[in-house]
Structure formats: structure tokens, C-alpha cells
């Protein structure tokens, strides 16, 4: 079907035709019978509440308020234990108000976030493969005075024959590859803003800062253990309870944040490998 014959009305393949094959009326307008390309807009827009409370949250609020009102009412009727009833009534009403104020905010389910990221990672992996890039991922700190953070450098595969193709950026002399904005760059900026002390330049303290931020500030993981080998120039981090799926995906938020932090804090190029272990844990080997 050519673009000029296509009716952009939602579900035009089924809703636009009756059993005889003729165009029929739509809510908010009628599509022309000649098949001219026409967008039919509904008269009544559909709105979705932002930050709507769940049924469980509403029942919890109603329960606290009901307990508070009942205890206050009982306190006026029953003289014995009136102070206790009034205290319980105040606690119930306060709990209801507190629950009302703390619920109803917008949130994203961890599984939904993982699925969305997984799709993006798959697409990026396909793009880099199409450009003939290698499987190596290198996080390069930006030059001093330019801007904070780092870039993700994906070297061109020298065996692909496209290392001189247009679209590749030069990082160092004689080195070509795709230069991308890493997922961990914006996370690292937020990490710097929230940090009440300078970013550490020693591997041990830096890793401690980064892991604490992942666990407490971002809540991307439940726990992590690190082994730092300064002499060998490697950092091994075992991640538990990661919310974004397998850590070997392209530029995974957790792995990317750690790589950017190490690249900036230590002022050196960082590459890593991810290995799955038992009980859903992952081992990240940075070097």
C-alpha cells in the first residue's frame, strides 16, 4: 500500500472497514470513502493519572484513618483507658496522613526497566556489529579541562576492512572506532553531586565510594564485594541483586557506572569483562 493511500487512523485494518469493505464512520469524524490519506482524531482525549495510588495504598490509608476515628470515638464514650484510646487515635490519623504523603509518586518497576534497557542494549550491539567494531569496550577519561566524565570507545575491528569508513571517530593517533556516551556518565555526574567528599583517587577508596552509591543512592544492587590488586592493575567486583539484567549486556548501567568512575578517578583507560556465577551473581573484572 502506498503512503498516500494509507489511512493513519489507529487499527485502520479492522476498524476502518465494515463487512462490505466500505469505509465506515469513526468517533470524532468519518473517513472518506475514496481512501484519501486522512488522520482522524478523537474528539475526547484520553488522559491517564500521573502518580495514581494503587488499590493497596488506598486501602492502607483508609485503614489507618478508620482506626484513628474509631479510637477517638471510643475514647469519648469509654472513660476507662481514654488516654490510651486518644493516643491510638492520634497514631492512626498520623499514619494515614504520612502514608498519603509518601505514596502516589511515580515509580518504575525493576523488571520494566530491565526489559527496556535490554532492548536498547541489543540494538546498540547490532549497530556496533554492523559498523565492524570489535567486542572490546574501553572507557576513556575525557581530557582535563574539557568536561568531567568519560567516553565509551569501541575499537574498529582491523579484520573487518571498514576501519577507515566514515562515521568512525579518532580517539588516539592511529586508533579508530565508535565513540559513544556511556550509560554511566550521567550516573557518575549524579554521584559527584551527591558525594559529600572529593572523588577518591586511590583504587580502594574509589571502589568503596562507587559501590556504596550503587547500593544506597541508586539502589541498583543489593550487595557487592570487591578485591583490589593495585600491583596488577585490576579490580574484581562481585555483584548481587542487580536490577537491570545480565551484566554482560552492552554498556550495562551498573558495569558502565563502575567503569566510568574508575576511568575518571584513576585517570586511565578502563576495560572489563563480565562473568556469571552461581545464585544470580556476576563478577566484573576491571583492568
mmCIF file of C-alpha atoms in Angstrom:
data_model
loop_
_atom_site.group_PDB
_atom_site.id
_atom_site.type_symbol
_atom_site.label_atom_id
_atom_site.label_comp_id
_atom_site.label_asym_id
_atom_site.label_seq_id
_atom_site.Cartn_x
_atom_site.Cartn_y
_atom_site.Cartn_z
ATOM 1 C CA UNK A 1 0.000 0.000 0.000
ATOM 2 C CA UNK A 2 1.460 3.338 -0.978
ATOM 3 C CA UNK A 3 1.874 6.066 1.686
ATOM 4 C CA UNK A 4 -0.712 8.349 0.031
ATOM 5 C CA UNK A 5 -3.371 5.579 0.253
ATOM 6 C CA UNK A 6 -2.672 4.749 3.893
ATOM 7 C CA UNK A 7 -5.204 5.875 6.481
ATOM 8 C CA UNK A 8 -3.346 6.685 9.710
ATOM 9 C CA UNK A 9 -6.400 6.037 11.862
ATOM 10 C CA UNK A 10 -5.500 3.587 14.694
ATOM 11 C CA UNK A 11 -6.326 -0.002 13.795
ATOM 12 C CA UNK A 12 -7.347 1.008 10.299
ATOM 13 C CA UNK A 13 -7.019 -2.563 9.099
ATOM 14 C CA UNK A 14 -10.029 -3.683 11.151
ATOM 15 C CA UNK A 15 -11.931 -0.629 12.403
ATOM 16 C CA UNK A 16 -11.915 1.301 9.129
ATOM 17 C CA UNK A 17 -13.978 -1.188 7.117
ATOM 18 C CA UNK A 18 -17.307 -2.868 7.608
ATOM 19 C CA UNK A 19 -18.135 -6.302 6.325
ATOM 20 C CA UNK A 20 -18.929 -4.941 2.845
ATOM 21 C CA UNK A 21 -15.480 -3.450 2.507
ATOM 22 C CA UNK A 22 -16.626 0.206 2.597
ATOM 23 C CA UNK A 23 -15.204 2.803 4.924
ATOM 24 C CA UNK A 24 -17.401 3.452 7.957
ATOM 25 C CA UNK A 25 -17.646 6.303 10.421
ATOM 26 C CA UNK A 26 -15.178 6.821 13.271
ATOM 27 C CA UNK A 27 -15.651 8.571 16.570
ATOM 28 C CA UNK A 28 -14.760 12.202 16.005
ATOM 29 C CA UNK A 29 -15.061 12.054 12.215
ATOM 30 C CA UNK A 30 -15.787 9.972 9.149
ATOM 31 C CA UNK A 31 -13.077 8.629 6.884
ATOM 32 C CA UNK A 32 -13.595 9.421 3.203
ATOM 33 C CA UNK A 33 -14.724 6.544 1.029
ATOM 34 C CA UNK A 34 -12.161 7.297 -1.677
ATOM 35 C CA UNK A 35 -9.338 6.163 0.586
ATOM 36 C CA UNK A 36 -7.545 9.538 0.695
ATOM 37 C CA UNK A 37 -4.918 9.722 3.403
ATOM 38 C CA UNK A 38 -6.661 11.358 6.344
ATOM 39 C CA UNK A 39 -5.832 11.311 10.056
ATOM 40 C CA UNK A 40 -8.945 11.040 12.207
ATOM 41 C CA UNK A 41 -8.507 12.486 15.692
ATOM 42 C CA UNK A 42 -10.767 11.612 18.589
ATOM 43 C CA UNK A 43 -12.868 14.447 19.996
ATOM 44 C CA UNK A 44 -12.242 13.306 23.562
ATOM 45 C CA UNK A 45 -8.585 12.986 24.563
ATOM 46 C CA UNK A 46 -7.654 10.081 26.788
ATOM 47 C CA UNK A 47 -5.849 11.103 29.951
ATOM 48 C CA UNK A 48 -4.006 8.892 32.366
ATOM 49 C CA UNK A 49 -3.434 9.872 36.008
ATOM 50 C CA UNK A 50 0.156 10.587 36.951
ATOM 51 C CA UNK A 51 1.339 9.050 40.194
ATOM 52 C CA UNK A 52 -2.002 7.344 40.856
ATOM 53 C CA UNK A 53 -2.178 5.353 44.052
ATOM 54 C CA UNK A 54 -2.623 1.618 43.941
ATOM 55 C CA UNK A 55 -5.599 -0.144 45.487
ATOM 56 C CA UNK A 56 -3.397 -1.486 48.289
ATOM 57 C CA UNK A 57 -2.162 2.025 49.113
ATOM 58 C CA UNK A 58 -5.705 3.420 49.192
ATOM 59 C CA UNK A 59 -6.872 0.586 51.464
ATOM 60 C CA UNK A 60 -3.901 1.145 53.771
ATOM 61 C CA UNK A 61 -4.679 4.857 54.072
ATOM 62 C CA UNK A 62 -8.371 4.147 54.681
ATOM 63 C CA UNK A 63 -7.482 1.539 57.311
ATOM 64 C CA UNK A 64 -5.252 3.906 59.287
ATOM 65 C CA UNK A 65 -7.870 6.669 59.180
ATOM 66 C CA UNK A 66 -10.627 4.241 60.231
ATOM 67 C CA UNK A 67 -8.568 3.057 63.202
ATOM 68 C CA UNK A 68 -7.875 6.645 64.239
ATOM 69 C CA UNK A 69 -11.535 7.703 64.014
ATOM 70 C CA UNK A 70 -12.704 4.577 65.855
ATOM 71 C CA UNK A 71 -10.224 5.088 68.704
ATOM 72 C CA UNK A 72 -11.207 8.752 69.076
ATOM 73 C CA UNK A 73 -14.906 7.862 69.083
ATOM 74 C CA UNK A 74 -14.325 5.098 71.623
ATOM 75 C CA UNK A 75 -12.368 7.494 73.813
ATOM 76 C CA UNK A 76 -15.332 9.856 74.073
ATOM 77 C CA UNK A 77 -17.661 7.008 75.015
ATOM 78 C CA UNK A 78 -15.462 4.892 77.288
ATOM 79 C CA UNK A 79 -13.915 6.673 80.227
ATOM 80 C CA UNK A 80 -11.575 3.867 81.229
ATOM 81 C CA UNK A 81 -8.430 3.955 79.137
ATOM 82 C CA UNK A 82 -9.441 7.186 77.402
ATOM 83 C CA UNK A 83 -5.881 8.471 77.215
ATOM 84 C CA UNK A 84 -4.716 5.263 75.557
ATOM 85 C CA UNK A 85 -7.550 5.383 73.034
ATOM 86 C CA UNK A 86 -6.827 9.015 72.204
ATOM 87 C CA UNK A 87 -3.157 8.162 71.747
ATOM 88 C CA UNK A 88 -4.017 5.289 69.409
ATOM 89 C CA UNK A 89 -6.407 7.537 67.501
ATOM 90 C CA UNK A 90 -3.707 10.137 67.003
ATOM 91 C CA UNK A 91 -1.250 7.496 65.837
ATOM 92 C CA UNK A 92 -3.777 6.110 63.342
ATOM 93 C CA UNK A 93 -4.579 9.506 61.830
ATOM 94 C CA UNK A 94 -0.913 10.461 61.687
ATOM 95 C CA UNK A 95 -0.074 7.173 59.962
ATOM 96 C CA UNK A 96 -2.825 7.793 57.411
ATOM 97 C CA UNK A 97 -1.572 11.299 56.640
ATOM 98 C CA UNK A 98 2.032 10.074 56.440
ATOM 99 C CA UNK A 99 1.102 7.205 54.101
ATOM 100 C CA UNK A 100 -0.882 9.594 51.906
ATOM 101 C CA UNK A 101 2.080 11.925 51.598
ATOM 102 C CA UNK A 102 4.618 9.224 50.848
ATOM 103 C CA UNK A 103 2.624 7.244 48.270
ATOM 104 C CA UNK A 104 1.297 8.108 44.838
ATOM 105 C CA UNK A 105 4.648 9.156 43.382
ATOM 106 C CA UNK A 106 5.749 7.866 40.008
ATOM 107 C CA UNK A 107 7.908 4.753 40.068
ATOM 108 C CA UNK A 108 9.269 2.253 37.560
ATOM 109 C CA UNK A 109 9.191 -1.460 38.170
ATOM 110 C CA UNK A 110 12.665 -3.002 38.082
ATOM 111 C CA UNK A 111 11.532 -5.645 35.592
ATOM 112 C CA UNK A 112 10.181 -2.973 33.236
ATOM 113 C CA UNK A 113 13.439 -1.047 33.435
ATOM 114 C CA UNK A 114 15.408 -4.200 32.750
ATOM 115 C CA UNK A 115 13.319 -5.018 29.671
ATOM 116 C CA UNK A 116 13.626 -1.512 28.242
ATOM 117 C CA UNK A 117 17.373 -1.444 28.795
ATOM 118 C CA UNK A 118 17.738 -4.936 27.309
ATOM 119 C CA UNK A 119 16.114 -3.780 24.071
ATOM 120 C CA UNK A 120 18.390 -0.731 23.844
ATOM 121 C CA UNK A 121 21.464 -2.853 24.549
ATOM 122 C CA UNK A 122 20.519 -5.324 21.820
ATOM 123 C CA UNK A 123 20.080 -2.519 19.302
ATOM 124 C CA UNK A 124 23.405 -0.910 20.214
ATOM 125 C CA UNK A 125 25.156 -4.242 19.944
ATOM 126 C CA UNK A 126 23.685 -4.711 16.470
ATOM 127 C CA UNK A 127 24.791 -1.218 15.413
ATOM 128 C CA UNK A 128 28.370 -1.703 16.540
ATOM 129 C CA UNK A 129 28.491 -5.091 14.837
ATOM 130 C CA UNK A 130 27.223 -3.543 11.604
ATOM 131 C CA UNK A 131 29.968 -0.935 11.751
ATOM 132 C CA UNK A 132 32.560 -3.666 12.033
ATOM 133 C CA UNK A 133 33.513 -2.866 15.616
ATOM 134 C CA UNK A 134 35.321 -5.299 17.877
ATOM 135 C CA UNK A 135 33.847 -6.797 21.033
ATOM 136 C CA UNK A 136 36.212 -4.781 23.243
ATOM 137 C CA UNK A 137 34.746 -1.956 25.322
ATOM 138 C CA UNK A 138 37.101 0.746 26.613
ATOM 139 C CA UNK A 139 36.111 3.602 28.896
ATOM 140 C CA UNK A 140 38.360 6.608 28.259
ATOM 141 C CA UNK A 141 38.501 9.636 30.599
ATOM 142 C CA UNK A 142 37.920 12.958 28.896
ATOM 143 C CA UNK A 143 40.925 15.305 28.619
ATOM 144 C CA UNK A 144 41.396 17.600 31.610
ATOM 145 C CA UNK A 145 39.637 20.927 31.253
ATOM 146 C CA UNK A 146 37.166 19.681 28.642
ATOM 147 C CA UNK A 147 34.426 18.190 30.822
ATOM 148 C CA UNK A 148 34.159 15.647 33.564
ATOM 149 C CA UNK A 149 33.238 12.065 32.839
ATOM 150 C CA UNK A 150 34.382 9.570 30.273
ATOM 151 C CA UNK A 151 33.507 8.159 26.862
ATOM 152 C CA UNK A 152 32.893 4.621 25.717
ATOM 153 C CA UNK A 153 35.289 3.700 22.920
ATOM 154 C CA UNK A 154 34.519 0.653 20.762
ATOM 155 C CA UNK A 155 37.595 -0.024 18.573
ATOM 156 C CA UNK A 156 37.115 -0.850 14.906
ATOM 157 C CA UNK A 157 37.835 -4.442 14.011
ATOM 158 C CA UNK A 158 41.010 -4.359 11.925
ATOM 159 C CA UNK A 159 39.911 -7.534 10.152
ATOM 160 C CA UNK A 160 36.574 -6.100 9.028
ATOM 161 C CA UNK A 161 38.049 -3.815 6.380
ATOM 162 C CA UNK A 162 35.888 -0.843 7.429
ATOM 163 C CA UNK A 163 38.140 0.821 9.987
ATOM 164 C CA UNK A 164 38.542 3.828 7.664
ATOM 165 C CA UNK A 165 34.824 4.157 6.922
ATOM 166 C CA UNK A 166 33.041 7.428 7.507
ATOM 167 C CA UNK A 167 31.379 7.679 10.908
ATOM 168 C CA UNK A 168 34.327 6.431 12.935
ATOM 169 C CA UNK A 169 35.997 8.862 15.304
ATOM 170 C CA UNK A 170 39.673 9.077 16.097
ATOM 171 C CA UNK A 171 40.500 8.737 19.798
ATOM 172 C CA UNK A 172 44.275 8.488 19.640
ATOM 173 C CA UNK A 173 46.703 8.667 16.786
ATOM 174 C CA UNK A 174 46.180 5.692 14.502
ATOM 175 C CA UNK A 175 43.248 4.380 16.552
ATOM 176 C CA UNK A 176 39.744 4.349 15.116
ATOM 177 C CA UNK A 177 36.430 3.239 16.492
ATOM 178 C CA UNK A 178 32.993 4.320 17.639
ATOM 179 C CA UNK A 179 32.924 6.922 20.419
ATOM 180 C CA UNK A 180 29.716 6.783 22.458
ATOM 181 C CA UNK A 181 28.243 8.434 25.517
ATOM 182 C CA UNK A 182 28.247 5.709 28.193
ATOM 183 C CA UNK A 183 25.222 4.970 30.316
ATOM 184 C CA UNK A 184 27.314 5.504 33.431
ATOM 185 C CA UNK A 185 28.272 9.082 32.506
ATOM 186 C CA UNK A 186 25.097 10.746 33.763
ATOM 187 C CA UNK A 187 25.021 8.391 36.745
ATOM 188 C CA UNK A 188 28.561 9.442 37.619
ATOM 189 C CA UNK A 189 27.587 13.123 37.411
ATOM 190 C CA UNK A 190 24.770 12.484 39.869
ATOM 191 C CA UNK A 191 27.219 10.539 42.037
ATOM 192 C CA UNK A 192 29.573 13.542 42.105
ATOM 193 C CA UNK A 193 26.761 15.925 43.065
ATOM 194 C CA UNK A 194 25.542 13.710 45.898
ATOM 195 C CA UNK A 195 29.011 12.957 47.251
ATOM 196 C CA UNK A 196 29.908 14.947 50.376
ATOM 197 C CA UNK A 197 33.622 14.389 49.828
ATOM 198 C CA UNK A 198 36.012 14.539 46.858
ATOM 199 C CA UNK A 199 36.093 11.604 44.456
ATOM 200 C CA UNK A 200 38.875 9.345 45.741
ATOM 201 C CA UNK A 201 41.966 8.812 43.608
ATOM 202 C CA UNK A 202 43.078 5.611 45.345
ATOM 203 C CA UNK A 203 41.571 2.387 43.979
ATOM 204 C CA UNK A 204 40.405 1.052 47.341
ATOM 205 C CA UNK A 205 38.557 4.191 48.461
ATOM 206 C CA UNK A 206 37.207 4.865 44.978
ATOM 207 C CA UNK A 207 35.703 1.392 44.665
ATOM 208 C CA UNK A 208 34.155 1.769 48.108
ATOM 209 C CA UNK A 209 32.551 5.088 47.108
ATOM 210 C CA UNK A 210 31.194 3.677 43.852
ATOM 211 C CA UNK A 211 29.747 0.524 45.414
ATOM 212 C CA UNK A 212 28.111 2.463 48.267
ATOM 213 C CA UNK A 213 26.471 4.752 45.705
ATOM 214 C CA UNK A 214 25.176 1.834 43.636
ATOM 215 C CA UNK A 215 23.743 0.171 46.715
ATOM 216 C CA UNK A 216 22.389 3.135 48.684
ATOM 217 C CA UNK A 217 21.963 6.104 46.330
ATOM 218 C CA UNK A 218 20.772 4.388 43.141
ATOM 219 C CA UNK A 219 19.643 1.070 44.679
ATOM 220 C CA UNK A 220 20.714 -0.790 41.528
ATOM 221 C CA UNK A 221 22.236 -3.667 43.513
ATOM 222 C CA UNK A 222 21.691 -5.312 46.873
ATOM 223 C CA UNK A 223 25.314 -6.059 47.694
ATOM 224 C CA UNK A 224 28.831 -6.178 46.261
ATOM 225 C CA UNK A 225 32.280 -7.386 47.258
ATOM 226 C CA UNK A 226 35.487 -6.022 45.763
ATOM 227 C CA UNK A 227 39.083 -7.210 45.543
ATOM 228 C CA UNK A 228 41.577 -4.518 44.534
ATOM 229 C CA UNK A 229 45.013 -5.500 43.239
ATOM 230 C CA UNK A 230 46.941 -2.247 42.735
ATOM 231 C CA UNK A 231 50.131 -4.063 41.699
ATOM 232 C CA UNK A 232 48.323 -5.979 38.985
ATOM 233 C CA UNK A 233 46.174 -3.031 38.000
ATOM 234 C CA UNK A 234 42.913 -4.991 38.343
ATOM 235 C CA UNK A 235 39.715 -4.622 40.328
ATOM 236 C CA UNK A 236 37.359 -7.600 40.766
ATOM 237 C CA UNK A 237 33.819 -6.805 41.887
ATOM 238 C CA UNK A 238 31.147 -9.410 42.658
ATOM 239 C CA UNK A 239 27.626 -8.027 42.208
ATOM 240 C CA UNK A 240 24.489 -9.417 43.873
ATOM 241 C CA UNK A 241 20.870 -8.435 43.285
ATOM 242 C CA UNK A 242 21.347 -6.421 40.099
ATOM 243 C CA UNK A 243 18.053 -4.949 38.810
ATOM 244 C CA UNK A 244 18.966 -4.438 35.137
ATOM 245 C CA UNK A 245 19.527 -7.993 33.980
ATOM 246 C CA UNK A 246 22.741 -9.679 32.789
ATOM 247 C CA UNK A 247 25.819 -7.514 33.286
ATOM 248 C CA UNK A 248 27.431 -8.672 30.049
ATOM 249 C CA UNK A 249 24.952 -6.640 28.003
ATOM 250 C CA UNK A 250 26.185 -3.659 26.020
ATOM 251 C CA UNK A 251 27.135 -0.759 28.346
ATOM 252 C CA UNK A 252 25.150 -2.135 31.286
ATOM 253 C CA UNK A 253 24.270 0.709 33.738
ATOM 254 C CA UNK A 254 25.962 -0.938 36.727
ATOM 255 C CA UNK A 255 29.085 -2.038 34.850
ATOM 256 C CA UNK A 256 29.223 1.269 32.954
ATOM 257 C CA UNK A 257 28.961 3.382 36.115
ATOM 258 C CA UNK A 258 31.802 1.465 37.748
ATOM 259 C CA UNK A 259 33.935 1.722 34.601
ATOM 260 C CA UNK A 260 33.344 5.470 34.232
ATOM 261 C CA UNK A 261 34.094 6.011 37.917
ATOM 262 C CA UNK A 262 37.355 4.066 37.708
ATOM 263 C CA UNK A 263 38.369 5.813 34.474
ATOM 264 C CA UNK A 264 37.774 9.292 35.926
ATOM 265 C CA UNK A 265 39.033 8.605 39.437
ATOM 266 C CA UNK A 266 42.213 6.832 38.342
ATOM 267 C CA UNK A 267 42.612 8.927 35.150
ATOM 268 C CA UNK A 268 43.278 5.927 32.928
ATOM 269 C CA UNK A 269 41.613 3.786 30.288
ATOM 270 C CA UNK A 270 39.444 1.024 31.728
ATOM 271 C CA UNK A 271 38.202 -2.178 30.104
ATOM 272 C CA UNK A 272 36.373 -5.053 31.744
ATOM 273 C CA UNK A 273 34.845 -8.496 31.373
ATOM 274 C CA UNK A 274 31.678 -9.837 32.991
ATOM 275 C CA UNK A 275 31.193 -13.432 34.147
ATOM 276 C CA UNK A 276 28.030 -15.047 35.518
ATOM 277 C CA UNK A 277 28.406 -17.163 38.662
ATOM 278 C CA UNK A 278 26.019 -19.091 40.895
ATOM 279 C CA UNK A 279 22.931 -17.633 42.615
ATOM 280 C CA UNK A 280 22.483 -14.862 40.058
ATOM 281 C CA UNK A 281 25.775 -13.188 40.962
ATOM 282 C CA UNK A 282 28.095 -11.570 38.453
ATOM 283 C CA UNK A 283 31.831 -10.957 38.576
ATOM 284 C CA UNK A 284 33.217 -7.845 36.879
ATOM 285 C CA UNK A 285 36.941 -7.833 36.137
ATOM 286 C CA UNK A 286 38.249 -4.291 35.521
ATOM 287 C CA UNK A 287 41.748 -3.613 34.284
#
